[in-house]
């Protein structure tokens, strides 16, 4: 490092600052990648009102984790239905291609969404959210 300092001292001030900035940047640890969220597909095809938190309604038999960073609740090719949400958080919601019209309801429930928000870009059906929906 002493030779780097002596070399920087011989450079014009603007180049010295740029060189020093690059040298310091090289010493920083690489940022760890953000873990990707896992999309958990809705798998209930009964067409009747059912609970969001019931594992049997989701592929793999496990509901999305009550976490703002772990899972995205994915509503894909299943027919539209009423889903009774419980007070919980998920990283986000997606309504995929072929998804029916869903109604996410809950009179005193709060469904909090993480940074993934709501993605309806792949569907032409309209869905309704009739529960409190804060965004974290």
GROMACS .gro file of N, CA and C in nm:
model
  408
    1UNK      N    1   0.081  -0.120   0.000
    1UNK     CA    2   0.000   0.000   0.000
    1UNK      C    3   0.086   0.126   0.000
    2UNK      N    4   0.208   0.129   0.064
    2UNK     CA    5   0.290   0.250   0.062
    2UNK      C    6   0.325   0.294  -0.080
    3UNK      N    7   0.353   0.202  -0.170
    3UNK     CA    8   0.386   0.244  -0.307
    3UNK      C    9   0.266   0.306  -0.375
    4UNK      N   10   0.146   0.259  -0.345
    4UNK     CA   11   0.024   0.317  -0.401
    4UNK      C   12   0.011   0.461  -0.353
    5UNK      N   13   0.036   0.486  -0.223
    5UNK     CA   14   0.026   0.622  -0.169
    5UNK      C   15   0.126   0.714  -0.236
    6UNK      N   16   0.250   0.670  -0.255
    6UNK     CA   17   0.351   0.753  -0.320
    6UNK      C   18   0.312   0.780  -0.465
    7UNK      N   19   0.258   0.683  -0.534
    7UNK     CA   20   0.215   0.702  -0.673
    7UNK      C   21   0.102   0.802  -0.682
    8UNK      N   22   0.009   0.796  -0.588
    8UNK     CA   23  -0.105   0.888  -0.589
    8UNK      C   24  -0.058   1.030  -0.564
    9UNK      N   25   0.043   1.048  -0.477
    9UNK     CA   26   0.093   1.181  -0.447
    9UNK      C   27   0.154   1.249  -0.570
   10UNK      N   28   0.202   1.172  -0.666
   10UNK     CA   29   0.263   1.229  -0.786
   10UNK      C   30   0.160   1.266  -0.892
   11UNK      N   31   0.034   1.225  -0.876
   11UNK     CA   32  -0.068   1.250  -0.977
   11UNK      C   33  -0.135   1.385  -0.952
   12UNK      N   34  -0.191   1.446  -1.060
   12UNK     CA   35  -0.273   1.566  -1.037
   12UNK      C   36  -0.388   1.531  -0.942
   13UNK      N   37  -0.441   1.630  -0.871
   13UNK     CA   38  -0.538   1.607  -0.765
   13UNK      C   39  -0.660   1.528  -0.812
   14UNK      N   40  -0.717   1.560  -0.927
   14UNK     CA   41  -0.838   1.489  -0.972
   14UNK      C   42  -0.809   1.342  -1.002
   15UNK      N   43  -0.694   1.314  -1.065
   15UNK     CA   44  -0.658   1.174  -1.093
   15UNK      C   45  -0.623   1.101  -0.964
   16UNK      N   46  -0.562   1.171  -0.867
   16UNK     CA   47  -0.527   1.110  -0.740
   16UNK      C   48  -0.654   1.067  -0.666
   17UNK      N   49  -0.756   1.154  -0.667
   17UNK     CA   50  -0.882   1.119  -0.602
   17UNK      C   51  -0.947   0.999  -0.669
   18UNK      N   52  -0.947   0.997  -0.802
   18UNK     CA   53  -1.008   0.886  -0.875
   18UNK      C   54  -0.934   0.756  -0.847
   19UNK      N   55  -0.801   0.761  -0.846
   19UNK     CA   56  -0.721   0.641  -0.820
   19UNK      C   57  -0.742   0.591  -0.678
   20UNK      N   58  -0.744   0.683  -0.583
   20UNK     CA   59  -0.766   0.646  -0.444
   20UNK      C   60  -0.906   0.586  -0.427
   21UNK      N   61  -1.007   0.644  -0.492
   21UNK     CA   62  -1.144   0.591  -0.483
   21UNK      C   63  -1.150   0.449  -0.536
   22UNK      N   64  -1.085   0.424  -0.650
   22UNK     CA   65  -1.084   0.290  -0.707
   22UNK      C   66  -1.011   0.191  -0.616
   23UNK      N   67  -0.901   0.236  -0.556
   23UNK     CA   68  -0.826   0.150  -0.466
   23UNK      C   69  -0.909   0.113  -0.343
   24UNK      N   70  -0.980   0.211  -0.288
   24UNK     CA   71  -1.064   0.184  -0.172
   24UNK      C   72  -1.183   0.095  -0.208
   25UNK      N   73  -1.239   0.117  -0.325
   25UNK     CA   74  -1.351   0.035  -0.371
   25UNK      C   75  -1.309  -0.111  -0.385
   26UNK      N   76  -1.188  -0.135  -0.430
   26UNK     CA   77  -1.139  -0.271  -0.447
   26UNK      C   78  -1.124  -0.342  -0.312
   27UNK      N   79  -1.108  -0.267  -0.204
   27UNK     CA   80  -1.092  -0.326  -0.072
   27UNK      C   81  -1.225  -0.365  -0.008
   28UNK      N   82  -1.337  -0.310  -0.058
   28UNK     CA   83  -1.467  -0.340   0.000
   28UNK      C   84  -1.508  -0.482  -0.033
   29UNK      N   85  -1.574  -0.550   0.061
   29UNK     CA   86  -1.622  -0.685   0.031
   29UNK      C   87  -1.736  -0.678  -0.070
   30UNK      N   88  -1.747  -0.780  -0.149
   30UNK     CA   89  -1.855  -0.785  -0.247
   30UNK      C   90  -1.988  -0.798  -0.173
   31UNK      N   91  -2.089  -0.729  -0.225
   31UNK     CA   92  -2.222  -0.736  -0.164
   31UNK      C   93  -2.279  -0.876  -0.183
   32UNK      N   94  -2.343  -0.926  -0.080
   32UNK     CA   95  -2.405  -1.058  -0.093
   32UNK      C   96  -2.534  -1.045  -0.172
   33UNK      N   97  -2.562  -1.139  -0.259
   33UNK     CA   98  -2.684  -1.130  -0.339
   33UNK      C   99  -2.808  -1.147  -0.252
   34UNK      N  100  -2.915  -1.080  -0.292
   34UNK     CA  101  -3.042  -1.092  -0.220
   34UNK      C  102  -3.104  -1.226  -0.255
   35UNK      N  103  -3.150  -1.296  -0.155
   35UNK     CA  104  -3.213  -1.426  -0.179
   35UNK      C  105  -3.343  -1.407  -0.256
   36UNK      N  106  -3.362  -1.488  -0.356
   36UNK     CA  107  -3.484  -1.480  -0.436
   36UNK      C  108  -3.601  -1.539  -0.358
   37UNK      N  109  -3.718  -1.478  -0.377
   37UNK     CA  110  -3.836  -1.531  -0.311
   37UNK      C  111  -3.886  -1.651  -0.390
   38UNK      N  112  -3.946  -1.745  -0.320
   38UNK     CA  113  -4.004  -1.863  -0.382
   38UNK      C  114  -4.152  -1.838  -0.405
   39UNK      N  115  -4.198  -1.859  -0.528
   39UNK     CA  116  -4.341  -1.846  -0.557
   39UNK      C  117  -4.410  -1.976  -0.518
   40UNK      N  118  -4.514  -1.964  -0.438
   40UNK     CA  119  -4.592  -2.080  -0.395
   40UNK      C  120  -4.726  -2.074  -0.471
   41UNK      N  121  -4.753  -2.169  -0.561
   41UNK     CA  122  -4.876  -2.165  -0.641
   41UNK      C  123  -5.001  -2.210  -0.563
   42UNK      N  124  -5.109  -2.135  -0.582
   42UNK     CA  125  -5.241  -2.172  -0.527
   42UNK      C  126  -5.286  -2.293  -0.604
   43UNK      N  127  -5.337  -2.392  -0.533
   43UNK     CA  128  -5.369  -2.520  -0.596
   43UNK      C  129  -5.513  -2.564  -0.572
   44UNK      N  130  -5.593  -2.481  -0.508
   44UNK     CA  131  -5.730  -2.520  -0.477
   44UNK      C  132  -5.816  -2.501  -0.602
   45UNK      N  133  -5.878  -2.606  -0.647
   45UNK     CA  134  -5.961  -2.599  -0.768
   45UNK      C  135  -6.108  -2.623  -0.740
   46UNK      N  136  -6.148  -2.615  -0.612
   46UNK     CA  137  -6.288  -2.642  -0.577
   46UNK      C  138  -6.382  -2.531  -0.618
   47UNK      N  139  -6.330  -2.409  -0.631
   47UNK     CA  140  -6.415  -2.296  -0.666
   47UNK      C  141  -6.493  -2.241  -0.549
   48UNK      N  142  -6.473  -2.295  -0.430
   48UNK     CA  143  -6.544  -2.247  -0.312
   48UNK      C  144  -6.452  -2.162  -0.226
   49UNK      N  145  -6.512  -2.080  -0.141
   49UNK     CA  146  -6.434  -1.995  -0.052
   49UNK      C  147  -6.348  -2.081   0.039
   50UNK      N  148  -6.226  -2.044   0.053
   50UNK     CA  149  -6.134  -2.124   0.134
   50UNK      C  150  -6.026  -2.035   0.194
   51UNK      N  151  -5.954  -2.087   0.291
   51UNK     CA  152  -5.859  -2.006   0.367
   51UNK      C  153  -5.721  -1.998   0.302
   52UNK      N  154  -5.666  -1.878   0.302
   52UNK     CA  155  -5.533  -1.849   0.250
   52UNK      C  156  -5.427  -1.930   0.325
   53UNK      N  157  -5.442  -1.941   0.455
   53UNK     CA  158  -5.338  -2.004   0.539
   53UNK      C  159  -5.343  -2.157   0.542
   54UNK      N  160  -5.441  -2.218   0.476
   54UNK     CA  161  -5.452  -2.364   0.476
   54UNK      C  162  -5.352  -2.425   0.378
   55UNK      N  163  -5.259  -2.504   0.429
   55UNK     CA  164  -5.154  -2.562   0.346
   55UNK      C  165  -5.205  -2.644   0.230
   56UNK      N  166  -5.314  -2.716   0.249
   56UNK     CA  167  -5.368  -2.802   0.143
   56UNK      C  168  -5.415  -2.723   0.020
   57UNK      N  169  -5.432  -2.593   0.033
   57UNK     CA  170  -5.474  -2.509  -0.080
   57UNK      C  171  -5.357  -2.468  -0.170
   58UNK      N  172  -5.238  -2.504  -0.134
   58UNK     CA  173  -5.118  -2.461  -0.205
   58UNK      C  174  -5.040  -2.582  -0.256
   59UNK      N  175  -4.971  -2.566  -0.368
   59UNK     CA  176  -4.884  -2.673  -0.419
   59UNK      C  177  -4.781  -2.708  -0.314
   60UNK      N  178  -4.757  -2.834  -0.297
   60UNK     CA  179  -4.662  -2.879  -0.196
   60UNK      C  180  -4.723  -2.891  -0.058
   61UNK      N  181  -4.850  -2.850  -0.043
   61UNK     CA  182  -4.917  -2.865   0.085
   61UNK      C  183  -4.876  -2.767   0.192
   62UNK      N  184  -4.807  -2.659   0.154
   62UNK     CA  185  -4.761  -2.561   0.253
   62UNK      C  186  -4.798  -2.422   0.203
   63UNK      N  187  -4.868  -2.344   0.286
   63UNK     CA  188  -4.903  -2.206   0.252
   63UNK      C  189  -4.777  -2.119   0.252
   64UNK      N  190  -4.779  -2.007   0.180
   64UNK     CA  191  -4.665  -1.915   0.186
   64UNK      C  192  -4.635  -1.876   0.330
   65UNK      N  193  -4.508  -1.864   0.360
   65UNK     CA  194  -4.466  -1.828   0.496
   65UNK      C  195  -4.519  -1.691   0.533
   66UNK      N  196  -4.548  -1.672   0.659
   66UNK     CA  197  -4.592  -1.542   0.711
   66UNK      C  198  -4.467  -1.456   0.725
   67UNK      N  199  -4.420  -1.405   0.611
   67UNK     CA  200  -4.293  -1.333   0.603
   67UNK      C  201  -4.297  -1.236   0.487
   68UNK      N  202  -4.243  -1.118   0.502
   68UNK     CA  203  -4.242  -1.019   0.395
   68UNK      C  204  -4.130  -1.042   0.294
   69UNK      N  205  -4.047  -1.142   0.316
   69UNK     CA  206  -3.935  -1.165   0.224
   69UNK      C  207  -3.926  -1.306   0.168
   70UNK      N  208  -3.995  -1.403   0.225
   70UNK     CA  209  -3.972  -1.542   0.187
   70UNK      C  210  -4.048  -1.589   0.064
   71UNK      N  211  -4.179  -1.569   0.059
   71UNK     CA  212  -4.260  -1.630  -0.047
   71UNK      C  213  -4.352  -1.532  -0.116
   72UNK      N  214  -4.378  -1.560  -0.242
   72UNK     CA  215  -4.477  -1.487  -0.320
   72UNK      C  216  -4.595  -1.581  -0.339
   73UNK      N  217  -4.716  -1.533  -0.309
   73UNK     CA  218  -4.837  -1.612  -0.331
   73UNK      C  219  -4.874  -1.599  -0.478
   74UNK      N  220  -4.875  -1.712  -0.548
   74UNK     CA  221  -4.899  -1.711  -0.694
   74UNK      C  222  -5.033  -1.774  -0.727
   75UNK      N  223  -5.117  -1.699  -0.793
   75UNK     CA  224  -5.247  -1.748  -0.840
   75UNK      C  225  -5.236  -1.764  -0.990
   76UNK      N  226  -5.236  -1.890  -1.036
   76UNK     CA  227  -5.209  -1.917  -1.177
   76UNK      C  228  -5.331  -1.964  -1.253
   77UNK      N  229  -5.330  -2.088  -1.295
   77UNK     CA  230  -5.432  -2.139  -1.387
   77UNK      C  231  -5.556  -2.194  -1.319
   78UNK      N  232  -5.567  -2.182  -1.188
   78UNK     CA  233  -5.685  -2.232  -1.119
   78UNK      C  234  -5.803  -2.140  -1.143
   79UNK      N  235  -5.926  -2.193  -1.133
   79UNK     CA  236  -6.043  -2.108  -1.154
   79UNK      C  237  -6.053  -2.003  -1.044
   80UNK      N  238  -6.114  -1.892  -1.075
   80UNK     CA  239  -6.129  -1.786  -0.976
   80UNK      C  240  -6.213  -1.832  -0.858
   81UNK      N  241  -6.185  -1.778  -0.743
   81UNK     CA  242  -6.258  -1.813  -0.621
   81UNK      C  243  -6.234  -1.709  -0.515
   82UNK      N  244  -6.309  -1.720  -0.407
   82UNK     CA  245  -6.291  -1.630  -0.293
   82UNK      C  246  -6.190  -1.694  -0.199
   83UNK      N  247  -6.090  -1.616  -0.163
   83UNK     CA  248  -5.985  -1.664  -0.072
   83UNK      C  249  -5.993  -1.580   0.055
   84UNK      N  250  -6.018  -1.645   0.166
   84UNK     CA  251  -6.027  -1.575   0.294
   84UNK      C  252  -5.886  -1.559   0.351
   85UNK      N  253  -5.836  -1.435   0.350
   85UNK     CA  254  -5.700  -1.411   0.399
   85UNK      C  255  -5.702  -1.394   0.550
   86UNK      N  256  -5.599  -1.438   0.612
   86UNK     CA  257  -5.579  -1.418   0.755
   86UNK      C  258  -5.480  -1.304   0.771
   87UNK      N  259  -5.465  -1.253   0.889
   87UNK     CA  260  -5.366  -1.148   0.911
   87UNK      C  261  -5.229  -1.212   0.899
   88UNK      N  262  -5.158  -1.172   0.795
   88UNK     CA  263  -5.025  -1.228   0.768
   88UNK      C  264  -4.954  -1.140   0.667
   89UNK      N  265  -4.829  -1.172   0.638
   89UNK     CA  266  -4.752  -1.099   0.538
   89UNK      C  267  -4.692  -1.196   0.439
   90UNK      N  268  -4.679  -1.152   0.315
   90UNK     CA  269  -4.611  -1.228   0.211
   90UNK      C  270  -4.524  -1.130   0.132
   91UNK      N  271  -4.425  -1.184   0.065
   91UNK     CA  272  -4.335  -1.098  -0.014
   91UNK      C  273  -4.409  -1.029  -0.127
   92UNK      N  274  -4.511  -1.096  -0.183
   92UNK     CA  275  -4.588  -1.036  -0.291
   92UNK      C  276  -4.697  -1.129  -0.339
   93UNK      N  277  -4.775  -1.080  -0.435
   93UNK     CA  278  -4.882  -1.157  -0.499
   93UNK      C  279  -4.861  -1.152  -0.650
   94UNK      N  280  -4.881  -1.265  -0.717
   94UNK     CA  281  -4.881  -1.265  -0.863
   94UNK      C  282  -5.008  -1.335  -0.911
   95UNK      N  283  -5.063  -1.281  -1.018
   95UNK     CA  284  -5.178  -1.341  -1.084
   95UNK      C  285  -5.130  -1.375  -1.224
   96UNK      N  286  -5.109  -1.504  -1.249
   96UNK     CA  287  -5.047  -1.550  -1.371
   96UNK      C  288  -5.143  -1.569  -1.487
   97UNK      N  289  -5.085  -1.604  -1.600
   97UNK     CA  290  -5.160  -1.630  -1.721
   97UNK      C  291  -5.261  -1.742  -1.697
   98UNK      N  292  -5.384  -1.719  -1.732
   98UNK     CA  293  -5.487  -1.819  -1.713
   98UNK      C  294  -5.554  -1.814  -1.578
   99UNK      N  295  -5.513  -1.724  -1.492
   99UNK     CA  296  -5.575  -1.714  -1.360
   99UNK      C  297  -5.717  -1.665  -1.374
  100UNK      N  298  -5.806  -1.723  -1.293
  100UNK     CA  299  -5.943  -1.676  -1.290
  100UNK      C  300  -5.952  -1.547  -1.209
  101UNK      N  301  -6.072  -1.498  -1.191
  101UNK     CA  302  -6.093  -1.378  -1.108
  101UNK      C  303  -6.099  -1.419  -0.962
  102UNK      N  304  -6.003  -1.374  -0.887
  102UNK     CA  305  -5.995  -1.407  -0.745
  102UNK      C  306  -6.047  -1.290  -0.662
  103UNK      N  307  -6.102  -1.320  -0.547
  103UNK     CA  308  -6.141  -1.219  -0.449
  103UNK      C  309  -6.072  -1.254  -0.318
  104UNK      N  310  -5.979  -1.171  -0.277
  104UNK     CA  311  -5.909  -1.191  -0.150
  104UNK      C  312  -5.985  -1.109  -0.046
  105UNK      N  313  -6.047  -1.176   0.049
  105UNK     CA  314  -6.135  -1.109   0.145
  105UNK      C  315  -6.093  -1.137   0.287
  106UNK      N  316  -6.145  -1.058   0.377
  106UNK     CA  317  -6.122  -1.077   0.519
  106UNK      C  318  -6.168  -0.953   0.593
  107UNK      N  319  -6.274  -0.965   0.669
  107UNK     CA  320  -6.335  -0.848   0.732
  107UNK      C  321  -6.241  -0.776   0.829
  108UNK      N  322  -6.166  -0.848   0.907
  108UNK     CA  323  -6.074  -0.784   1.001
  108UNK      C  324  -5.930  -0.829   0.976
  109UNK      N  325  -5.905  -0.884   0.858
  109UNK     CA  326  -5.772  -0.934   0.826
  109UNK      C  327  -5.686  -0.826   0.762
  110UNK      N  328  -5.557  -0.840   0.780
  110UNK     CA  329  -5.461  -0.749   0.719
  110UNK      C  330  -5.359  -0.833   0.644
  111UNK      N  331  -5.351  -0.815   0.513
  111UNK     CA  332  -5.252  -0.885   0.431
  111UNK      C  333  -5.144  -0.783   0.395
  112UNK      N  334  -5.027  -0.797   0.455
  112UNK     CA  335  -4.917  -0.704   0.431
  112UNK      C  336  -4.827  -0.759   0.321
  113UNK      N  337  -4.794  -0.675   0.225
  113UNK     CA  338  -4.709  -0.716   0.113
  113UNK      C  339  -4.569  -0.658   0.126
  114UNK      N  340  -4.470  -0.740   0.092
  114UNK     CA  341  -4.332  -0.697   0.091
  114UNK      C  342  -4.297  -0.626  -0.039
  115UNK      N  343  -4.170  -0.619  -0.070
  115UNK     CA  344  -4.119  -0.541  -0.182
  115UNK      C  345  -4.162  -0.592  -0.320
  116UNK      N  346  -4.205  -0.716  -0.330
  116UNK     CA  347  -4.247  -0.767  -0.462
  116UNK      C  348  -4.384  -0.716  -0.504
  117UNK      N  349  -4.463  -0.664  -0.411
  117UNK     CA  350  -4.590  -0.602  -0.443
  117UNK      C  351  -4.689  -0.696  -0.511
  118UNK      N  352  -4.762  -0.642  -0.609
  118UNK     CA  353  -4.863  -0.718  -0.682
  118UNK      C  354  -4.829  -0.716  -0.829
  119UNK      N  355  -4.823  -0.833  -0.891
  119UNK     CA  356  -4.794  -0.845  -1.034
  119UNK      C  357  -4.914  -0.906  -1.104
  120UNK      N  358  -4.980  -0.828  -1.188
  120UNK     CA  359  -5.094  -0.878  -1.264
  120UNK      C  360  -5.063  -0.874  -1.413
  121UNK      N  361  -4.936  -0.868  -1.448
  121UNK     CA  362  -4.897  -0.847  -1.588
  121UNK      C  363  -4.928  -0.964  -1.679
  122UNK      N  364  -4.951  -1.082  -1.624
  122UNK     CA  365  -4.973  -1.200  -1.708
  122UNK      C  366  -5.118  -1.243  -1.717
  123UNK      N  367  -5.208  -1.167  -1.660
  123UNK     CA  368  -5.347  -1.211  -1.659
  123UNK      C  369  -5.439  -1.108  -1.722
  124UNK      N  370  -5.549  -1.153  -1.775
  124UNK     CA  371  -5.650  -1.062  -1.829
  124UNK      C  372  -5.773  -1.059  -1.740
  125UNK      N  373  -5.779  -1.147  -1.640
  125UNK     CA  374  -5.892  -1.150  -1.547
  125UNK      C  375  -5.876  -1.040  -1.444
  126UNK      N  376  -5.987  -0.995  -1.390
  126UNK     CA  377  -5.979  -0.894  -1.284
  126UNK      C  378  -5.994  -0.964  -1.150
  127UNK      N  379  -5.916  -0.920  -1.054
  127UNK     CA  380  -5.924  -0.975  -0.920
  127UNK      C  381  -5.952  -0.862  -0.824
  128UNK      N  382  -6.000  -0.896  -0.707
  128UNK     CA  383  -6.040  -0.796  -0.609
  128UNK      C  384  -5.975  -0.829  -0.477
  129UNK      N  385  -5.928  -0.724  -0.410
  129UNK     CA  386  -5.873  -0.743  -0.276
  129UNK      C  387  -5.961  -0.661  -0.181
  130UNK      N  388  -6.034  -0.731  -0.097
  130UNK     CA  389  -6.127  -0.667  -0.005
  130UNK      C  390  -6.082  -0.689   0.139
  131UNK      N  391  -5.954  -0.673   0.163
  131UNK     CA  392  -5.897  -0.683   0.296
  131UNK      C  393  -5.798  -0.568   0.308
  132UNK      N  394  -5.764  -0.529   0.429
  132UNK     CA  395  -5.663  -0.424   0.447
  132UNK      C  396  -5.534  -0.473   0.383
  133UNK      N  397  -5.467  -0.384   0.309
  133UNK     CA  398  -5.350  -0.425   0.234
  133UNK      C  399  -5.238  -0.323   0.246
  134UNK      N  400  -5.168  -0.319   0.360
  134UNK     CA  401  -5.053  -0.229   0.370
  134UNK      C  402  -4.933  -0.284   0.292
  135UNK      N  403  -4.853  -0.194   0.241
  135UNK     CA  404  -4.730  -0.232   0.171
  135UNK      C  405  -4.612  -0.199   0.259
  136UNK      N  406  -4.524  -0.296   0.279
  136UNK     CA  407  -4.408  -0.275   0.365
  136UNK      C  408  -4.290  -0.224   0.285
   0.00000   0.00000   0.00000
